[in-house]
Each structure stands twice: as C-alpha cells, then as structure tokens.
Amino acid sequence: FFHCMTCNCCLGMKLVNHKCLEKSLETNCPICCEFLFTSSEAVRALPCGHYMHSACFQAYTCSHYTCPICGKSLGDMAVYFGMLDALLAAEELPEEYKNRCQDILCNDCERKGTTRFHWLYHKCGSCGSYNTRVIKSETIPPDCSTSS
C-alpha cells in the first residue's frame, strides 16, 4: 500500500493512477451511508475519484452503471453503447418525430450538444456516450436535418 496525502487514504500499489479528490474518503458510502474513513470494510475507488464499499459496489452495479454521486459512467461502456448504436440504427421513428432534435448534457465528458430526438437514448456527439440527459427539445431547421 501507499498513502495518498491528497485523498488522505492508503491505496494498493497495483493502483498506478487514481483520480484524486481531496479528502474523498472522509464521507459516507453513497449506498449504505457508513462513514468510509473509519470503516473496517474494503473500499473501492471509482474512476471518477469517489469511493464506496466494495460490497456496496458489487450490489449497486447489478442494476446501475453510473456513479451515485456525480453520474459519470463506472467503467468502459463501449460494448453497451455499441449495442445501443445498433438498436437505434434499426429503429425508424414516426414521421412527426423525424425532424426533431434535443439539446443534451453529457454526464461523462460534461459537454453540451445536440442530437436527434429519441424517447430514451441520446448519444453525445463529443465522446459517444449515452450517459446523457435532455436539456431541451426542438424542431430541427431544414438545413440541420443531417446533423448527428
């Protein structure tokens, strides 16, 4: 183990890089609410720099793929996002929705963008993530109908 002075925690030597957030262990586990710093349970570092108990992580990721604190994806979602690409490519929207777009905010790259309308899935044009949220929906002007 080595001690990170910024995080104020001991980390395994195998952990080459970690996203360091000051005193990030001096908080409660976002799942069970136990104070992490004094907990005797194993703790897991998330890619975004937040922490939770390893057992809580195992249970949480059975049905969720985003950090419960900041909303960033918890791992490499390329396979899942590729499946969504294929699903959307095979789906044809009703005529009244074909010329609509939505302004989105990506939880992963934190950029705003515009994407074609869909009820559930909105792909970020910057990083390719579907971990997004809709900010606004509007009609696409005729000259923008070919944009992503």
C-alpha positions as semicolon CSV with decimal commas, in nm:
position;residue;x (nm);y (nm);z (nm)
1;F;0,000;0,000;0,000
2;F;0,094;0,365;-0,037
3;H;-0,058;0,670;0,127
4;C;-0,202;0,947;-0,092
5;M;-0,169;1,273;0,101
6;T;-0,438;1,449;-0,104
7;C;-0,704;1,178;-0,069
8;N;-0,572;1,101;0,281
9;C;-0,608;0,727;0,223
10;C;-0,400;0,415;0,171
11;L;-0,417;0,267;-0,177
12;G;-0,289;-0,059;-0,323
13;M;0,046;-0,049;-0,503
14;K;-0,120;-0,203;-0,812
15;L;-0,325;0,113;-0,849
16;V;-0,100;0,307;-1,086
17;N;-0,334;0,601;-1,146
18;H;-0,625;0,720;-0,942
19;K;-0,836;1,031;-0,975
20;C;-0,754;1,219;-0,662
21;L;-1,025;1,418;-0,484
22;E;-0,920;1,593;-0,165
23;K;-1,042;1,408;0,146
24;S;-1,271;1,194;-0,069
25;L;-1,271;0,911;0,186
26;E;-1,386;1,143;0,463
27;T;-1,750;1,097;0,368
28;N;-2,026;0,838;0,388
29;C;-2,062;0,548;0,147
30;P;-2,328;0,666;-0,101
31;I;-2,504;0,328;-0,076
32;C;-2,507;0,225;0,292
33;C;-2,422;0,568;0,443
34;E;-2,147;0,428;0,671
35;F;-1,853;0,666;0,722
36;L;-1,582;0,539;0,488
37;F;-1,273;0,672;0,661
38;T;-1,326;0,469;0,979
39;S;-1,496;0,170;0,815
40;S;-1,334;-0,171;0,851
41;E;-1,495;-0,289;0,524
42;A;-1,300;-0,289;0,197
43;V;-1,342;0,032;-0,003
44;R;-1,332;0,069;-0,380
45;A;-1,211;0,373;-0,575
46;L;-1,437;0,465;-0,866
47;P;-1,292;0,602;-1,195
48;C;-1,439;0,945;-1,116
49;G;-1,250;0,967;-0,784
50;H;-1,536;0,887;-0,549
51;Y;-1,536;0,585;-0,316
52;M;-1,780;0,327;-0,186
53;H;-1,758;-0,005;-0,007
54;S;-1,658;-0,291;-0,237
55;A;-1,964;-0,495;-0,130
56;C;-2,190;-0,195;-0,194
57;F;-2,027;-0,152;-0,537
58;Q;-2,097;-0,517;-0,626
59;A;-2,464;-0,486;-0,529
60;Y;-2,510;-0,141;-0,687
61;T;-2,358;-0,230;-1,025
62;C;-2,601;-0,518;-1,074
63;S;-2,854;-0,256;-1,183
64;H;-2,666;0,075;-1,227
65;Y;-2,370;0,188;-1,438
66;T;-2,317;0,543;-1,314
67;C;-2,160;0,691;-1,002
68;P;-2,436;0,766;-0,749
69;I;-2,260;1,091;-0,658
70;C;-2,157;1,255;-0,988
71;G;-2,334;1,044;-1,252
72;K;-2,024;0,951;-1,455
73;S;-2,002;0,603;-1,609
74;L;-1,833;0,350;-1,379
75;G;-1,637;0,168;-1,648
76;D;-1,581;0,111;-2,017
77;M;-1,928;0,118;-2,169
78;A;-1,816;0,075;-2,532
79;V;-1,987;-0,263;-2,581
80;Y;-2,316;-0,144;-2,430
81;F;-2,308;0,185;-2,622
82;G;-2,232;-0,013;-2,942
83;M;-2,544;-0,222;-2,879
84;L;-2,747;0,099;-2,843
85;D;-2,600;0,229;-3,171
86;A;-2,718;-0,090;-3,348
87;L;-3,061;-0,069;-3,184
88;L;-3,113;0,292;-3,290
89;A;-2,987;0,226;-3,644
90;A;-3,255;-0,041;-3,686
91;E;-3,533;0,174;-3,540
92;E;-3,742;0,406;-3,755
93;L;-3,910;0,698;-3,582
94;P;-4,264;0,809;-3,669
95;E;-4,276;1,089;-3,925
96;E;-4,376;1,357;-3,671
97;Y;-4,053;1,294;-3,473
98;K;-3,801;1,265;-3,758
99;N;-3,731;1,640;-3,771
100;R;-3,681;1,693;-3,400
101;C;-3,361;1,732;-3,206
102;Q;-3,272;1,760;-2,841
103;D;-3,011;1,960;-2,656
104;I;-2,828;1,730;-2,418
105;L;-2,569;1,743;-2,143
106;C;-2,325;1,453;-2,126
107;N;-2,255;1,325;-1,775
108;D;-1,924;1,168;-1,887
109;C;-1,748;1,450;-2,077
110;E;-1,960;1,732;-1,927
111;R;-2,023;1,889;-2,268
112;K;-2,346;2,020;-2,412
113;G;-2,455;1,913;-2,758
114;T;-2,746;1,846;-2,989
115;T;-2,869;1,506;-3,100
116;R;-3,164;1,359;-3,288
117;F;-3,481;1,305;-3,091
118;H;-3,538;0,973;-2,916
119;W;-3,759;0,881;-2,622
120;L;-3,485;0,702;-2,426
121;Y;-3,137;0,722;-2,579
122;H;-2,935;1,034;-2,656
123;K;-2,580;0,996;-2,784
124;C;-2,317;1,257;-2,704
125;G;-2,155;1,383;-3,023
126;S;-1,831;1,461;-2,840
127;C;-1,746;1,137;-2,660
128;G;-2,003;0,886;-2,793
129;S;-2,158;0,820;-2,451
130;Y;-2,527;0,758;-2,397
131;N;-2,489;0,870;-2,035
132;T;-2,667;1,197;-2,111
133;R;-2,967;1,398;-2,004
134;V;-3,202;1,610;-2,214
135;I;-3,188;1,983;-2,160
136;K;-3,435;2,090;-2,431
137;S;-3,624;1,950;-2,733
138;E;-3,699;2,147;-3,050
139;T;-3,766;2,114;-3,421
140;I;-3,460;2,082;-3,645
141;P;-3,442;2,356;-3,908
142;P;-3,449;2,208;-4,264
143;D;-3,077;2,274;-4,322
144;C;-2,981;2,091;-3,998
145;S;-3,173;1,767;-4,067
146;T;-2,850;1,579;-4,149
147;S;-2,666;1,662;-3,826
148;S;-2,589;1,395;-3,568
